[in-house]
mmCIF file of C-alpha atoms in Angstrom:
data_model
loop_
_atom_site.group_PDB
_atom_site.id
_atom_site.type_symbol
_atom_site.label_atom_id
_atom_site.label_comp_id
_atom_site.label_asym_id
_atom_site.label_seq_id
_atom_site.Cartn_x
_atom_site.Cartn_y
_atom_site.Cartn_z
ATOM 1 C CA UNK W 1 -37.813 70.954 -32.606
ATOM 2 C CA UNK W 2 -34.938 69.211 -31.474
ATOM 3 C CA UNK W 3 -35.996 66.554 -28.716
ATOM 4 C CA UNK W 4 -33.025 66.482 -26.274
ATOM 5 C CA UNK W 5 -32.265 62.941 -24.490
ATOM 6 C CA UNK W 6 -32.484 63.272 -20.775
ATOM 7 C CA UNK W 7 -29.152 61.148 -18.630
ATOM 8 C CA UNK W 8 -30.156 59.285 -15.081
ATOM 9 C CA UNK W 9 -28.028 60.484 -12.561
ATOM 10 C CA UNK W 10 -24.514 57.779 -12.261
ATOM 11 C CA UNK W 11 -26.281 56.752 -9.184
ATOM 12 C CA UNK W 12 -29.617 55.890 -10.416
ATOM 13 C CA UNK W 13 -28.167 53.883 -12.729
ATOM 14 C CA UNK W 14 -29.806 50.119 -11.637
ATOM 15 C CA UNK W 15 -26.490 47.631 -11.488
ATOM 16 C CA UNK W 16 -27.581 43.788 -12.366
ATOM 17 C CA UNK W 17 -26.517 41.655 -8.400
ATOM 18 C CA UNK W 18 -24.527 38.915 -10.206
ATOM 19 C CA UNK W 19 -26.485 35.936 -9.704
ATOM 20 C CA UNK W 20 -24.430 32.462 -8.743
ATOM 21 C CA UNK W 21 -24.882 29.930 -10.147
ATOM 22 C CA UNK W 22 -27.107 27.268 -9.962
ATOM 23 C CA UNK W 23 -26.349 24.833 -7.481
ATOM 24 C CA UNK W 24 -26.405 22.020 -9.441
ATOM 25 C CA UNK W 25 -23.573 23.694 -12.012
ATOM 26 C CA UNK W 26 -21.240 24.386 -8.398
ATOM 27 C CA UNK W 27 -21.960 20.580 -7.595
ATOM 28 C CA UNK W 28 -20.901 19.489 -10.654
ATOM 29 C CA UNK W 29 -17.702 21.570 -10.929
ATOM 30 C CA UNK W 30 -16.838 20.546 -7.129
ATOM 31 C CA UNK W 31 -16.492 17.377 -8.521
ATOM 32 C CA UNK W 32 -14.385 17.544 -11.731
ATOM 33 C CA UNK W 33 -12.488 19.744 -9.823
ATOM 34 C CA UNK W 34 -11.742 16.707 -7.458
ATOM 35 C CA UNK W 35 -12.054 14.170 -10.298
ATOM 36 C CA UNK W 36 -9.107 15.908 -11.477
ATOM 37 C CA UNK W 37 -6.937 16.128 -8.638
ATOM 38 C CA UNK W 38 -7.385 12.151 -8.057
ATOM 39 C CA UNK W 39 -6.385 11.434 -10.787
ATOM 40 C CA UNK W 40 -3.237 13.372 -10.370
ATOM 41 C CA UNK W 41 -3.038 11.401 -7.235
ATOM 42 C CA UNK W 42 -3.764 7.791 -9.127
ATOM 43 C CA UNK W 43 -0.278 7.545 -10.878
ATOM 44 C CA UNK W 44 1.623 8.436 -7.816
ATOM 45 C CA UNK W 45 -0.759 5.548 -6.132
ATOM 46 C CA UNK W 46 0.128 3.368 -9.955
ATOM 47 C CA UNK W 47 3.575 3.611 -8.712
ATOM 48 C CA UNK W 48 3.504 3.084 -4.254
ATOM 49 C CA UNK W 49 1.595 -0.072 -5.319
ATOM 50 C CA UNK W 50 3.673 -1.646 -7.801
ATOM 51 C CA UNK W 51 6.542 -0.816 -6.097
ATOM 52 C CA UNK W 52 6.693 -0.397 -2.607
ATOM 53 C CA UNK W 53 3.376 -1.931 -1.706
ATOM 54 C CA UNK W 54 2.517 -5.394 -3.924
ATOM 55 C CA UNK W 55 6.402 -6.427 -2.590
ATOM 56 C CA UNK W 56 5.971 -6.423 0.385
ATOM 57 C CA UNK W 57 2.900 -7.928 0.773
ATOM 58 C CA UNK W 58 4.744 -10.647 -1.457
ATOM 59 C CA UNK W 59 7.089 -10.906 0.719
ATOM 60 C CA UNK W 60 5.223 -11.582 3.640
ATOM 61 C CA UNK W 61 3.931 -14.869 1.334
ATOM 62 C CA UNK W 62 7.356 -15.425 0.263
ATOM 63 C CA UNK W 63 7.843 -15.844 3.688
ATOM 64 C CA UNK W 64 5.944 -19.083 4.127
ATOM 65 C CA UNK W 65 6.461 -20.509 0.782
ATOM 66 C CA UNK W 66 9.459 -22.944 -0.046
ATOM 67 C CA UNK W 67 9.827 -20.493 -3.347
ATOM 68 C CA UNK W 68 12.369 -20.592 -6.039
ATOM 69 C CA UNK W 69 11.936 -18.873 -9.371
ATOM 70 C CA UNK W 70 10.592 -20.311 -12.250
ATOM 71 C CA UNK W 71 8.769 -22.976 -10.402
ATOM 72 C CA UNK W 72 5.459 -23.406 -8.334
ATOM 73 C CA UNK W 73 5.197 -21.952 -4.778
ATOM 74 C CA UNK W 74 4.674 -24.683 -2.155
ATOM 75 C CA UNK W 75 3.926 -23.810 1.813
ATOM 76 C CA UNK W 76 5.552 -24.588 4.532
ATOM 77 C CA UNK W 77 4.320 -22.617 7.096
ATOM 78 C CA UNK W 78 6.878 -21.536 9.368
ATOM 79 C CA UNK W 79 9.702 -23.440 8.808
ATOM 80 C CA UNK W 80 11.987 -21.218 6.898
ATOM 81 C CA UNK W 81 11.835 -18.685 9.995
ATOM 82 C CA UNK W 82 12.752 -21.519 12.235
ATOM 83 C CA UNK W 83 15.672 -22.545 10.177
ATOM 84 C CA UNK W 84 17.204 -19.021 9.134
ATOM 85 C CA UNK W 85 16.542 -18.440 13.858
ATOM 86 C CA UNK W 86 19.142 -21.505 13.458
ATOM 87 C CA UNK W 87 21.917 -20.141 10.642
ATOM 88 C CA UNK W 88 25.001 -19.580 12.759
ATOM 89 C CA UNK W 89 25.154 -16.049 11.317
ATOM 90 C CA UNK W 90 21.899 -14.968 11.901
ATOM 91 C CA UNK W 91 23.528 -13.790 15.568
ATOM 92 C CA UNK W 92 26.443 -11.749 14.197
ATOM 93 C CA UNK W 93 23.923 -10.366 11.932
ATOM 94 C CA UNK W 94 21.947 -9.306 14.620
ATOM 95 C CA UNK W 95 24.692 -7.938 16.105
ATOM 96 C CA UNK W 96 26.185 -6.376 14.080
ATOM 97 C CA UNK W 97 23.427 -4.203 13.106
ATOM 98 C CA UNK W 98 22.638 -3.344 16.053
ATOM 99 C CA UNK W 99 25.980 -2.513 16.950
ATOM 100 C CA UNK W 100 26.044 -0.558 13.410
ATOM 101 C CA UNK W 101 22.670 1.775 15.214
ATOM 102 C CA UNK W 102 24.520 2.407 18.129
ATOM 103 C CA UNK W 103 28.214 3.437 17.054
ATOM 104 C CA UNK W 104 26.384 5.233 13.832
ATOM 105 C CA UNK W 105 24.351 7.380 16.814
ATOM 106 C CA UNK W 106 27.141 8.424 18.602
ATOM 107 C CA UNK W 107 29.421 9.353 15.924
ATOM 108 C CA UNK W 108 26.915 10.371 13.432
ATOM 109 C CA UNK W 109 24.186 11.828 15.267
ATOM 110 C CA UNK W 110 26.436 14.467 16.695
ATOM 111 C CA UNK W 111 28.485 15.286 13.825
ATOM 112 C CA UNK W 112 25.986 16.692 11.736
ATOM 113 C CA UNK W 113 24.622 18.974 14.951
ATOM 114 C CA UNK W 114 27.881 20.362 15.814
ATOM 115 C CA UNK W 115 28.547 21.060 12.413
ATOM 116 C CA UNK W 116 25.105 23.080 12.111
ATOM 117 C CA UNK W 117 25.864 24.828 14.657
ATOM 118 C CA UNK W 118 29.422 26.101 13.445
ATOM 119 C CA UNK W 119 27.860 26.616 10.138
ATOM 120 C CA UNK W 120 25.085 28.932 11.737
ATOM 121 C CA UNK W 121 28.006 31.538 12.996
ATOM 122 C CA UNK W 122 29.489 31.486 10.349
ATOM 123 C CA UNK W 123 29.425 35.547 8.503
ATOM 124 C CA UNK W 124 31.339 34.267 5.128
ATOM 125 C CA UNK W 125 31.513 31.829 2.599
ATOM 126 C CA UNK W 126 28.426 30.004 3.418
ATOM 127 C CA UNK W 127 27.202 29.107 0.615
ATOM 128 C CA UNK W 128 30.359 27.318 0.270
ATOM 129 C CA UNK W 129 30.750 25.499 3.481
ATOM 130 C CA UNK W 130 26.981 24.077 2.717
ATOM 131 C CA UNK W 131 28.112 23.105 -0.407
ATOM 132 C CA UNK W 132 31.234 21.166 0.861
ATOM 133 C CA UNK W 133 29.183 19.492 3.423
ATOM 134 C CA UNK W 134 26.514 18.285 0.991
ATOM 135 C CA UNK W 135 28.895 17.602 -1.335
ATOM 136 C CA UNK W 136 29.586 13.267 -0.237
ATOM 137 C CA UNK W 137 25.495 12.876 -0.719
ATOM 138 C CA UNK W 138 25.136 13.942 -4.263
ATOM 139 C CA UNK W 139 28.307 11.252 -4.834
ATOM 140 C CA UNK W 140 26.462 7.774 -5.869
ATOM 141 C CA UNK W 141 27.085 4.907 -3.010
ATOM 142 C CA UNK W 142 28.549 2.593 -4.402
ATOM 143 C CA UNK W 143 31.144 4.921 -5.409
ATOM 144 C CA UNK W 144 31.492 6.387 -2.248
ATOM 145 C CA UNK W 145 32.145 3.323 -1.246
ATOM 146 C CA UNK W 146 35.144 2.610 -3.850
ATOM 147 C CA UNK W 147 37.040 5.550 -2.930
ATOM 148 C CA UNK W 148 37.053 4.847 0.999
ATOM 149 C CA UNK W 149 38.022 1.049 0.402
ATOM 150 C CA UNK W 150 41.031 2.521 -1.498
ATOM 151 C CA UNK W 151 40.820 5.134 1.293
ATOM 152 C CA UNK W 152 41.282 2.420 3.919
ATOM 153 C CA UNK W 153 43.974 -0.016 2.500
ATOM 154 C CA UNK W 154 46.310 -1.053 4.269
ATOM 155 C CA UNK W 155 49.332 -1.201 1.958
ATOM 156 C CA UNK W 156 48.599 1.721 -0.337
ATOM 157 C CA UNK W 157 46.175 3.571 1.423
ATOM 158 C CA UNK W 158 45.178 7.278 2.368
ATOM 159 C CA UNK W 159 44.690 6.665 5.473
ATOM 160 C CA UNK W 160 48.058 4.784 6.530
ATOM 161 C CA UNK W 161 50.106 6.872 4.119
ATOM 162 C CA UNK W 162 48.739 9.641 5.949
ATOM 163 C CA UNK W 163 49.499 7.633 9.797
ATOM 164 C CA UNK W 164 52.964 7.240 8.231
ATOM 165 C CA UNK W 165 54.161 10.652 7.512
ATOM 166 C CA UNK W 166 52.804 11.463 11.614
ATOM 167 C CA UNK W 167 55.067 8.568 12.358
ATOM 168 C CA UNK W 168 52.010 7.060 13.768
ATOM 169 C CA UNK W 169 51.237 3.161 13.767
ATOM 170 C CA UNK W 170 48.946 2.030 11.280
ATOM 171 C CA UNK W 171 46.198 -0.144 11.293
ATOM 172 C CA UNK W 172 44.235 -2.687 9.641
ATOM 173 C CA UNK W 173 40.964 -0.963 9.179
ATOM 174 C CA UNK W 174 38.647 -2.829 7.426
ATOM 175 C CA UNK W 175 40.384 -5.878 7.628
ATOM 176 C CA UNK W 176 40.915 -6.662 11.246
ATOM 177 C CA UNK W 177 37.739 -7.637 12.993
ATOM 178 C CA UNK W 178 38.316 -5.334 16.332
ATOM 179 C CA UNK W 179 38.120 -2.168 13.969
ATOM 180 C CA UNK W 180 36.132 -2.967 10.319
ATOM 181 C CA UNK W 181 32.720 -2.235 11.843
ATOM 182 C CA UNK W 182 34.013 1.114 13.422
ATOM 183 C CA UNK W 183 35.117 2.290 9.789
ATOM 184 C CA UNK W 184 32.191 1.750 8.065
ATOM 185 C CA UNK W 185 30.783 4.146 10.738
ATOM 186 C CA UNK W 186 32.741 6.542 9.220
ATOM 187 C CA UNK W 187 31.836 5.803 5.820
ATOM 188 C CA UNK W 188 28.498 6.102 6.193
ATOM 189 C CA UNK W 189 28.798 9.176 8.767
ATOM 190 C CA UNK W 190 30.844 11.212 5.918
ATOM 191 C CA UNK W 191 28.710 9.863 2.939
ATOM 192 C CA UNK W 192 24.961 10.380 4.535
ATOM 193 C CA UNK W 193 25.583 13.698 7.270
ATOM 194 C CA UNK W 194 24.523 15.911 4.610
ATOM 195 C CA UNK W 195 21.091 16.373 4.359
ATOM 196 C CA UNK W 196 21.113 16.021 8.167
ATOM 197 C CA UNK W 197 23.058 19.271 8.119
ATOM 198 C CA UNK W 198 20.859 20.611 6.127
ATOM 199 C CA UNK W 199 17.388 20.293 8.472
ATOM 200 C CA UNK W 200 19.354 21.504 11.534
ATOM 201 C CA UNK W 201 20.529 24.260 9.670
ATOM 202 C CA UNK W 202 17.424 25.470 8.753
ATOM 203 C CA UNK W 203 15.806 24.250 12.099
ATOM 204 C CA UNK W 204 18.550 26.494 14.131
ATOM 205 C CA UNK W 205 17.627 29.291 11.944
ATOM 206 C CA UNK W 206 13.813 29.529 12.716
ATOM 207 C CA UNK W 207 15.096 29.909 16.371
ATOM 208 C CA UNK W 208 14.275 33.906 17.049
ATOM 209 C CA UNK W 209 17.071 35.892 18.136
ATOM 210 C CA UNK W 210 15.196 37.685 20.879
ATOM 211 C CA UNK W 211 15.689 34.016 23.021
ATOM 212 C CA UNK W 212 19.616 34.305 22.441
ATOM 213 C CA UNK W 213 19.538 38.302 23.042
ATOM 214 C CA UNK W 214 17.419 37.397 26.258
ATOM 215 C CA UNK W 215 19.677 34.135 27.130
ATOM 216 C CA UNK W 216 22.707 36.892 26.726
ATOM 217 C CA UNK W 217 21.618 39.321 29.140
ATOM 218 C CA UNK W 218 20.983 36.726 31.717
ATOM 219 C CA UNK W 219 24.856 35.700 31.587
ATOM 220 C CA UNK W 220 24.551 32.486 29.976
ATOM 221 C CA UNK W 221 27.221 31.025 28.258
ATOM 222 C CA UNK W 222 27.742 29.507 24.759
ATOM 223 C CA UNK W 223 26.815 26.098 26.770
ATOM 224 C CA UNK W 224 24.209 27.013 28.006
ATOM 225 C CA UNK W 225 22.242 28.859 25.259
ATOM 226 C CA UNK W 226 22.434 25.621 23.435
ATOM 227 C CA UNK W 227 21.101 23.508 26.125
ATOM 228 C CA UNK W 228 18.793 25.754 27.196
ATOM 229 C CA UNK W 229 17.414 27.788 23.546
ATOM 230 C CA UNK W 230 18.645 25.765 20.859
ATOM 231 C CA UNK W 231 18.699 22.021 21.854
ATOM 232 C CA UNK W 232 14.243 22.631 23.389
ATOM 233 C CA UNK W 233 14.061 25.017 19.652
ATOM 234 C CA UNK W 234 14.804 22.109 17.510
ATOM 235 C CA UNK W 235 14.006 19.014 19.840
ATOM 236 C CA UNK W 236 11.381 18.070 17.510
ATOM 237 C CA UNK W 237 13.261 17.999 14.980
ATOM 238 C CA UNK W 238 15.994 16.025 16.718
ATOM 239 C CA UNK W 239 13.313 13.676 17.639
ATOM 240 C CA UNK W 240 12.614 13.292 13.989
ATOM 241 C CA UNK W 241 16.120 12.851 12.360
ATOM 242 C CA UNK W 242 17.250 9.709 15.411
ATOM 243 C CA UNK W 243 13.765 8.150 14.260
ATOM 244 C CA UNK W 244 14.780 8.843 10.865
ATOM 245 C CA UNK W 245 18.877 7.139 11.713
ATOM 246 C CA UNK W 246 18.120 3.683 13.905
ATOM 247 C CA UNK W 247 15.899 2.536 10.440
ATOM 248 C CA UNK W 248 18.296 3.740 7.989
ATOM 249 C CA UNK W 249 21.229 2.231 9.640
ATOM 250 C CA UNK W 250 19.154 -0.763 10.789
ATOM 251 C CA UNK W 251 19.325 -1.419 6.598
ATOM 252 C CA UNK W 252 22.704 -0.635 6.078
ATOM 253 C CA UNK W 253 23.582 -2.726 3.234
ATOM 254 C CA UNK W 254 26.214 -1.050 0.147
ATOM 255 C CA UNK W 255 29.378 -0.059 2.769
ATOM 256 C CA UNK W 256 29.654 -4.189 4.005
ATOM 257 C CA UNK W 257 28.486 -5.249 0.174
ATOM 258 C CA UNK W 258 30.993 -3.157 -1.530
ATOM 259 C CA UNK W 259 33.818 -2.857 0.965
ATOM 260 C CA UNK W 260 33.549 -5.427 3.184
ATOM 261 C CA UNK W 261 31.925 -8.221 1.758
ATOM 262 C CA UNK W 262 30.398 -9.166 5.161
ATOM 263 C CA UNK W 263 34.015 -9.942 6.494
ATOM 264 C CA UNK W 264 36.305 -10.508 8.284
ATOM 265 C CA UNK W 265 35.217 -13.258 10.047
ATOM 266 C CA UNK W 266 31.573 -12.222 10.123
ATOM 267 C CA UNK W 267 32.616 -9.333 11.602
ATOM 268 C CA UNK W 268 30.835 -6.831 9.551
ATOM 269 C CA UNK W 269 27.603 -9.148 8.349
ATOM 270 C CA UNK W 270 24.331 -7.170 8.808
ATOM 271 C CA UNK W 271 20.976 -7.981 8.540
ATOM 272 C CA UNK W 272 20.277 -6.475 5.141
ATOM 273 C CA UNK W 273 23.117 -8.509 3.542
ATOM 274 C CA UNK W 274 23.228 -12.031 5.037
ATOM 275 C CA UNK W 275 19.754 -11.054 3.278
ATOM 276 C CA UNK W 276 20.819 -10.613 0.113
ATOM 277 C CA UNK W 277 23.114 -14.146 0.565
ATOM 278 C CA UNK W 278 20.233 -15.932 1.155
ATOM 279 C CA UNK W 279 18.223 -14.864 -1.630
ATOM 280 C CA UNK W 280 20.943 -14.444 -4.065
ATOM 281 C CA UNK W 281 23.979 -17.030 -3.127
ATOM 282 C CA UNK W 282 21.622 -19.428 -1.157
ATOM 283 C CA UNK W 283 18.506 -18.951 -3.777
ATOM 284 C CA UNK W 284 16.553 -19.362 -0.522
ATOM 285 C CA UNK W 285 14.157 -16.563 -1.420
ATOM 286 C CA UNK W 286 11.831 -17.770 1.245
ATOM 287 C CA UNK W 287 14.681 -17.905 3.519
ATOM 288 C CA UNK W 288 15.134 -14.215 2.426
ATOM 289 C CA UNK W 289 11.560 -13.034 3.206
ATOM 290 C CA UNK W 290 11.660 -14.798 6.510
ATOM 291 C CA UNK W 291 14.661 -12.252 7.757
ATOM 292 C CA UNK W 292 13.243 -9.394 6.046
ATOM 293 C CA UNK W 293 9.548 -9.899 8.247
ATOM 294 C CA UNK W 294 11.500 -10.051 10.836
ATOM 295 C CA UNK W 295 13.370 -6.570 10.142
ATOM 296 C CA UNK W 296 9.978 -4.809 8.998
ATOM 297 C CA UNK W 297 8.397 -6.232 12.769
ATOM 298 C CA UNK W 298 10.956 -5.170 14.547
ATOM 299 C CA UNK W 299 11.437 -1.860 12.947
ATOM 300 C CA UNK W 300 7.416 -1.583 13.051
ATOM 301 C CA UNK W 301 7.574 -2.109 17.424
ATOM 302 C CA UNK W 302 10.681 -0.034 17.624
ATOM 303 C CA UNK W 303 8.814 3.142 15.415
ATOM 304 C CA UNK W 304 5.530 2.939 17.622
ATOM 305 C CA UNK W 305 7.389 2.770 20.617
ATOM 306 C CA UNK W 306 9.738 5.390 20.151
ATOM 307 C CA UNK W 307 6.269 7.765 18.142
ATOM 308 C CA UNK W 308 4.799 6.308 22.215
ATOM 309 C CA UNK W 309 7.524 7.493 24.268
ATOM 310 C CA UNK W 310 7.880 10.603 22.652
ATOM 311 C CA UNK W 311 4.521 11.820 22.336
ATOM 312 C CA UNK W 312 3.653 10.911 25.936
ATOM 313 C CA UNK W 313 6.787 13.244 26.559
ATOM 314 C CA UNK W 314 5.513 16.065 25.168
ATOM 315 C CA UNK W 315 2.098 15.953 26.818
ATOM 316 C CA UNK W 316 4.073 15.913 30.162
ATOM 317 C CA UNK W 317 6.013 19.072 28.979
#
């Protein structure tokens, strides 16, 4: 007699509940994951500490020392600051730097925004024009400065050749004390506006199209749409880029160093160029670090004040 096996219904099969890992094992796994994450961050922290934080702290210390490479430093207190403040080039350097910053804001801050508006309205060849606008950023800064130095040459430079072809008066450009600084502003604007244009373009493309449609239905013209829709929607990006541009232009160095050498008649000597002269021409690292600390304090105070004002403006709005 054959015995048939009785099968249990599928729903009658007991399902074993999945047991959670013990608390100790879960805690160990979390600690292991955190340790691995911190290990990945350690490399970046070491790079910042070695190449950013340590030089900054070291510069603050040297600002209060008489320091020459190869010799023991000697504490001199605020002597370096006093000597730098009485330097005839000190006032010219700060005046030129502030003038360069103001001109860069008037010229170099508006042009990228206008270009971004134009690129955002294009219907054809968008990628081509974006590459054209961004191309100067990919050129090394020294190469850019050398190209513009040839462009500004008062004899056979392309700028004066174009003016002669149009029967217009030529200019001394970087060789004239009145035109040298504005000529360097043009170089810096052309070389650095590509990245700013792309950031503005990304911000413009994130604006909902319904806002423009509502503005058009209300009868708003182009300027009114830009004023009441575009600028308010990109306000945060505009404020951040303005702060970054001010900090960057206050540290202008490549253009005066390569194109004009600080001349003519100290018309293009900037704070960073004066720091370079103190360190590598005068061999006065204490004075160079004192100037660096002054610039650091000024930019830090300005950034704090700027962020405070913009934050209070946002809260009032």
